[in-house]
Tab-separated table of C-alpha atoms and ligand atoms in Angstrom:
chain	number	residue	atom	x	y	z
A	1	MET	CA	40.581	69.868	29.454
A	2	ARG	CA	42.528	71.924	26.892
A	3	ARG	CA	40.369	73.568	24.216
A	4	LYS	CA	41.341	72.650	20.641
A	5	ILE	CA	42.944	75.400	18.577
A	6	ILE	CA	42.938	75.789	14.802
A	7	ALA	CA	45.393	78.459	13.648
A	8	GLY	CA	45.944	79.682	10.087
A	9	ASN	CA	49.352	81.103	9.100
A	10	TRP	CA	48.940	82.975	5.831
A	11	LYS	CA	52.663	83.724	5.454
A	12	MET	CA	53.253	86.382	2.720
A	13	HIS	CA	49.804	86.042	1.160
A	14	LYS	CA	46.755	88.327	0.897
A	15	THR	CA	46.376	92.071	0.609
A	16	PRO	CA	43.914	93.883	2.919
A	17	SER	CA	41.062	93.556	0.388
A	18	GLU	CA	41.805	89.849	-0.135
A	19	THR	CA	41.838	89.478	3.643
A	20	GLU	CA	38.419	91.093	3.896
A	21	ARG	CA	37.016	88.800	1.173
A	22	PHE	CA	38.449	85.723	2.905
A	23	ILE	CA	36.984	86.668	6.287
A	24	ARG	CA	33.502	87.414	4.906
A	25	LYS	CA	33.393	84.031	3.142
A	26	PHE	CA	34.994	82.070	5.998
A	27	LEU	CA	32.497	83.447	8.544
A	28	ASP	CA	29.659	82.248	6.304
A	29	LEU	CA	31.070	78.716	6.326
A	30	VAL	CA	31.865	78.048	10.011
A	31	PRO	CA	29.623	77.892	13.080
A	32	LYS	CA	29.314	81.253	14.888
A	33	GLU	CA	30.647	79.677	18.073
A	34	PRO	CA	32.855	76.751	17.064
A	35	SER	CA	33.964	74.479	19.890
A	36	CYS	CA	37.611	75.084	18.937
A	37	LYS	CA	39.428	78.401	19.161
A	38	VAL	CA	40.205	79.739	15.668
A	39	ILE	CA	43.132	82.133	15.134
A	40	ILE	CA	44.149	83.782	11.860
A	41	PHE	CA	47.691	85.091	11.261
A	42	PRO	CA	47.654	87.460	8.245
A	43	PRO	CA	50.615	89.590	7.135
A	44	PHE	CA	51.197	92.823	9.111
A	45	THR	CA	49.588	94.989	6.424
A	46	SER	CA	46.300	93.080	6.768
A	47	LEU	CA	46.131	93.101	10.566
A	48	GLU	CA	44.115	96.289	10.881
A	49	ARG	CA	41.512	95.196	8.295
A	50	ALA	CA	41.289	91.696	9.767
A	51	GLY	CA	40.955	93.130	13.270
A	52	ARG	CA	38.014	95.269	12.189
A	53	PHE	CA	36.146	92.368	10.592
A	54	LEU	CA	36.954	89.825	13.307
A	55	ALA	CA	36.160	92.098	16.276
A	56	PRO	CA	32.472	91.115	16.485
A	57	THR	CA	33.270	87.391	16.045
A	58	THR	CA	34.858	84.640	18.137
A	59	VAL	CA	37.758	84.316	15.659
A	60	GLU	CA	41.040	85.557	17.132
A	61	LEU	CA	43.810	87.461	15.376
A	62	GLY	CA	47.583	87.129	15.541
A	63	ALA	CA	50.734	88.394	13.818
A	64	GLN	CA	53.410	86.260	12.187
A	65	ASP	CA	56.340	87.904	13.965
A	66	VAL	CA	57.206	90.687	16.426
A	67	HIS	CA	60.289	92.726	17.230
A	68	PHE	CA	61.857	92.480	20.670
A	69	HIS	CA	62.002	96.249	21.298
A	70	ASP	CA	58.934	98.329	22.206
A	71	ASN	CA	59.807	101.068	19.683
A	72	GLY	CA	62.842	102.836	18.241
A	73	ALA	CA	65.140	102.999	15.236
A	74	PHE	CA	64.451	99.517	13.843
A	75	THR	CA	63.433	100.127	10.240
A	76	GLY	CA	60.980	97.557	8.959
A	77	GLU	CA	60.147	96.053	12.346
A	78	ILE	CA	56.822	95.855	14.206
A	79	ALA	CA	56.284	96.090	17.990
A	80	SER	CA	53.785	94.264	20.205
A	81	SER	CA	51.762	97.423	20.895
A	82	MET	CA	51.171	97.879	17.123
A	83	ILE	CA	49.822	94.341	16.832
A	84	LYS	CA	47.701	94.802	19.945
A	85	GLU	CA	46.097	98.009	18.643
A	86	CYS	CA	45.044	96.183	15.466
A	87	GLY	CA	43.209	93.629	17.600
A	88	GLY	CA	45.906	90.950	17.718
A	89	ASN	CA	46.216	88.826	20.838
A	90	TYR	CA	48.653	86.209	19.506
A	91	VAL	CA	51.980	86.122	17.686
A	92	LEU	CA	54.030	83.395	15.999
A	93	VAL	CA	57.629	83.330	17.180
A	94	GLY	CA	60.462	81.364	15.608
A	95	HIS	CA	58.581	79.899	12.658
A	96	SER	CA	61.005	77.663	10.740
A	97	GLU	CA	60.860	80.032	7.745
A	98	ARG	CA	62.133	82.841	9.964
A	99	ARG	CA	64.795	80.601	11.452
A	100	THR	CA	65.933	79.444	7.981
A	101	HIS	CA	65.563	82.553	5.804
A	102	PHE	CA	66.187	85.257	8.404
A	103	GLN	CA	68.755	83.492	10.605
A	104	GLU	CA	66.663	83.714	13.769
A	105	SER	CA	68.581	82.053	16.570
A	106	ASP	CA	67.102	80.606	19.744
A	107	THR	CA	68.402	83.725	21.531
A	108	ILE	CA	66.412	86.005	19.206
A	109	VAL	CA	63.365	83.741	19.519
A	110	ASN	CA	63.658	84.018	23.297
A	111	ARG	CA	63.887	87.837	23.175
A	112	LYS	CA	60.786	87.975	20.946
A	113	LEU	CA	58.926	85.639	23.279
A	114	VAL	CA	59.726	87.839	26.273
A	115	ALA	CA	58.713	91.004	24.358
A	116	ALA	CA	55.430	89.390	23.295
A	117	ILE	CA	54.560	88.419	26.866
A	118	HIS	CA	55.400	91.915	28.134
A	119	GLY	CA	53.225	93.337	25.368
A	120	ASN	CA	50.269	91.144	26.411
A	121	LEU	CA	50.439	88.930	23.349
A	122	ALA	CA	50.268	85.145	23.661
A	123	PRO	CA	53.262	83.807	21.709
A	124	ILE	CA	53.199	80.528	19.815
A	125	ILE	CA	56.803	79.315	19.782
A	126	CYS	CA	57.440	77.151	16.722
A	127	ILE	CA	59.951	74.317	16.976
A	128	GLY	CA	60.803	71.358	14.776
A	129	GLU	CA	63.581	69.284	13.293
A	130	THR	CA	64.889	69.272	9.714
A	131	ILE	CA	64.763	66.204	7.478
A	132	THR	CA	68.483	65.596	8.109
A	133	GLU	CA	67.934	65.628	11.868
A	134	TYR	CA	64.854	63.425	11.515
A	135	ARG	CA	66.798	60.852	9.464
A	136	ALA	CA	69.741	61.009	11.840
A	137	GLY	CA	67.427	60.311	14.791
A	138	THR	CA	68.357	63.592	16.506
A	139	THR	CA	64.851	65.096	16.674
A	140	LYS	CA	64.784	65.165	20.477
A	141	GLN	CA	68.168	66.900	20.721
A	142	ARG	CA	67.015	69.565	18.250
A	143	LEU	CA	63.761	70.157	20.118
A	144	GLU	CA	65.545	70.211	23.447
A	145	ALA	CA	67.907	72.935	22.161
A	146	GLN	CA	65.031	74.998	20.760
A	147	LEU	CA	62.994	74.625	23.947
A	148	SER	CA	65.777	75.391	26.397
A	149	GLY	CA	67.028	78.336	24.285
A	150	GLY	CA	63.598	79.691	23.399
A	151	LEU	CA	62.164	79.379	26.905
A	152	SER	CA	65.283	80.613	28.682
A	153	LYS	CA	64.407	82.743	31.745
A	154	ILE	CA	60.673	82.129	31.221
A	155	ASP	CA	59.116	81.433	34.612
A	156	PRO	CA	56.056	79.217	35.252
A	157	SER	CA	53.673	82.194	35.436
A	158	GLN	CA	54.890	83.417	32.014
A	159	LEU	CA	54.650	79.905	30.610
A	160	ALA	CA	50.898	80.098	31.255
A	161	SER	CA	50.492	82.535	28.324
A	162	ILE	CA	52.690	80.547	25.896
A	163	LEU	CA	51.632	78.021	23.259
A	164	ILE	CA	53.978	75.656	21.445
A	165	ALA	CA	53.730	74.508	17.827
A	166	TYR	CA	55.654	71.389	16.863
A	167	GLU	CA	56.267	71.716	13.140
A	168	PRO	CA	58.703	69.227	11.600
A	169	VAL	CA	60.435	71.292	8.904
A	170	TRP	CA	60.185	68.368	6.470
A	171	ALA	CA	56.390	68.457	6.769
A	172	ILE	CA	55.900	72.196	6.149
A	173	GLY	CA	54.501	72.897	2.699
A	174	THR	CA	55.594	69.487	1.398
A	175	GLY	CA	52.319	67.557	1.498
A	176	GLU	CA	54.092	65.055	3.748
A	177	THR	CA	52.274	65.125	7.101
A	178	ALA	CA	53.829	63.422	10.120
A	179	ALA	CA	51.907	60.238	10.926
A	180	PRO	CA	49.534	61.050	13.809
A	181	ALA	CA	51.227	58.478	16.081
A	182	THR	CA	54.670	59.942	15.307
A	183	ALA	CA	53.443	63.507	15.952
A	184	GLN	CA	51.857	62.281	19.199
A	185	ARG	CA	55.099	60.650	20.396
A	186	THR	CA	57.104	63.802	19.712
A	187	ILE	CA	54.546	66.118	21.292
A	188	GLU	CA	54.363	63.820	24.315
A	189	TYR	CA	58.148	64.222	24.587
A	190	ILE	CA	57.753	68.032	24.454
A	191	ARG	CA	55.161	67.883	27.237
A	192	GLN	CA	57.445	65.683	29.340
A	193	TRP	CA	60.284	68.124	28.770
A	194	ILE	CA	58.054	70.979	30.040
A	195	ALA	CA	57.109	68.884	33.073
A	196	GLY	CA	60.802	68.321	33.821
A	197	LYS	CA	61.777	71.989	33.462
A	198	TYR	CA	58.673	73.402	35.149
A	199	ASN	CA	56.155	71.026	36.733
A	200	ALA	CA	53.404	68.567	35.827
A	201	ALA	CA	50.619	71.154	36.184
A	202	SER	CA	52.328	73.551	33.742
A	203	ALA	CA	52.948	70.712	31.286
A	204	ASP	CA	49.321	69.696	31.497
A	205	MET	CA	48.137	73.254	30.772
A	206	VAL	CA	50.425	74.289	27.912
A	207	PRO	CA	48.680	73.968	24.518
A	208	ILE	CA	50.853	72.115	21.986
A	209	LEU	CA	49.850	72.294	18.330
A	210	TYR	CA	51.027	70.202	15.391
A	211	GLY	CA	51.847	71.895	12.071
A	212	GLY	CA	52.927	70.513	8.702
A	213	SER	CA	50.710	69.851	5.666
A	214	VAL	CA	47.484	69.751	7.654
A	215	THR	CA	44.297	69.337	5.592
A	216	ALA	CA	40.675	68.557	6.410
A	217	ALA	CA	41.469	64.923	5.527
A	218	ASN	CA	44.054	64.459	8.303
A	219	THR	CA	42.565	66.844	10.916
A	220	ARG	CA	40.494	64.274	12.796
A	221	ASP	CA	43.286	61.706	13.126
A	222	LEU	CA	45.765	64.297	14.323
A	223	LEU	CA	43.373	65.832	16.853
A	224	ALA	CA	42.418	62.378	18.149
A	225	GLN	CA	45.926	62.087	19.648
A	226	PRO	CA	45.859	62.820	23.384
A	227	ASP	CA	48.695	65.368	23.399
A	228	ILE	CA	47.824	67.262	20.201
A	229	ASP	CA	45.811	70.299	21.253
A	230	GLY	CA	45.453	71.947	17.897
A	231	LEU	CA	46.808	72.533	14.421
A	232	LEU	CA	48.880	75.268	12.822
A	233	VAL	CA	47.856	75.342	9.179
A	234	GLY	CA	49.732	77.065	6.349
A	235	GLY	CA	48.682	76.317	2.759
A	236	ALA	CA	45.223	74.985	3.594
A	237	SER	CA	44.373	78.146	5.563
A	238	LEU	CA	44.565	80.345	2.454
A	239	ASP	CA	41.265	79.254	0.986
A	240	PRO	CA	38.163	79.948	3.100
A	241	HIS	CA	36.597	76.624	2.073
A	242	SER	CA	39.585	74.445	2.959
A	243	PHE	CA	40.223	76.301	6.233
A	244	ALA	CA	36.538	76.101	7.185
A	245	ALA	CA	36.591	72.362	6.389
A	246	ILE	CA	39.434	71.948	8.927
A	247	VAL	CA	37.483	73.888	11.573
A	248	ILE	CA	34.402	71.766	10.897
A	249	ALA	CA	36.421	68.518	10.951
A	250	SER	CA	37.767	69.518	14.372
A	251	GLU	CA	34.280	69.831	15.901
B	1	PEP	C1	53.178	76.513	8.464
B	1	PEP	O1	53.560	77.372	7.699
B	1	PEP	O2	53.251	76.704	9.696
B	1	PEP	C2	52.670	75.255	7.913
B	1	PEP	C3	52.435	74.274	8.741
B	1	PEP	O3	52.482	75.211	6.556
B	1	PEP	P1	51.742	74.033	5.725
B	1	PEP	O4	50.432	73.744	6.426
B	1	PEP	O5	51.540	74.599	4.363
B	1	PEP	O6	52.629	72.844	5.761
């Protein structure tokens, strides 16, 4: 039985003091030991502060990106070890905003995934089709390309530390959530693809999250789908009340 996961991607929001205020309030609002795993992804500059306040709690910490080298002359980049030392155990890789605004290819996503695994971080690889691809009926081809490129040279033992987030680009930040049955069908396809490339046991184990305009109002219906193991939440994770409401709705 895969444990449900509720993850909050703050994108480029919140300073360290705003992060601290959020965490204090959020911890007041959720059960101390929620049945789901909760992960918060603040910006790099808030990781250290978040790590300090989350350390005594069950809430996990992750970063929104990672560089594929361990260190070196890469101005502006952040390595796995830096995230780890702040208390991060997770990292988002290949979020659609990075693919769109920073030209991240599947090859780069793959290199980041490998670096994250070597650095003992559990990567969440984000995949999803654009509205044009959705309308053209080419969602599966897009996902297939992102999966085969992103997971290139990843063996079954490495797959065990990877999570997948299916985030249709047309649903991110638009208020237009994928219908739960549609999200289920697509995530079922992703799981079948994993079974074909690896094996049924790996496919059964890999957590697959849905992301795209999640709110407390649609949490229950999405999580009721058999293949949806959790939710990656953007906008609604910025307010401690709305994020706590999602955690509580997932119980
Ligand atoms: C996201 O950024 O991963 C996301 C799903 O955003 P939102 O919930 O705002 O659509």
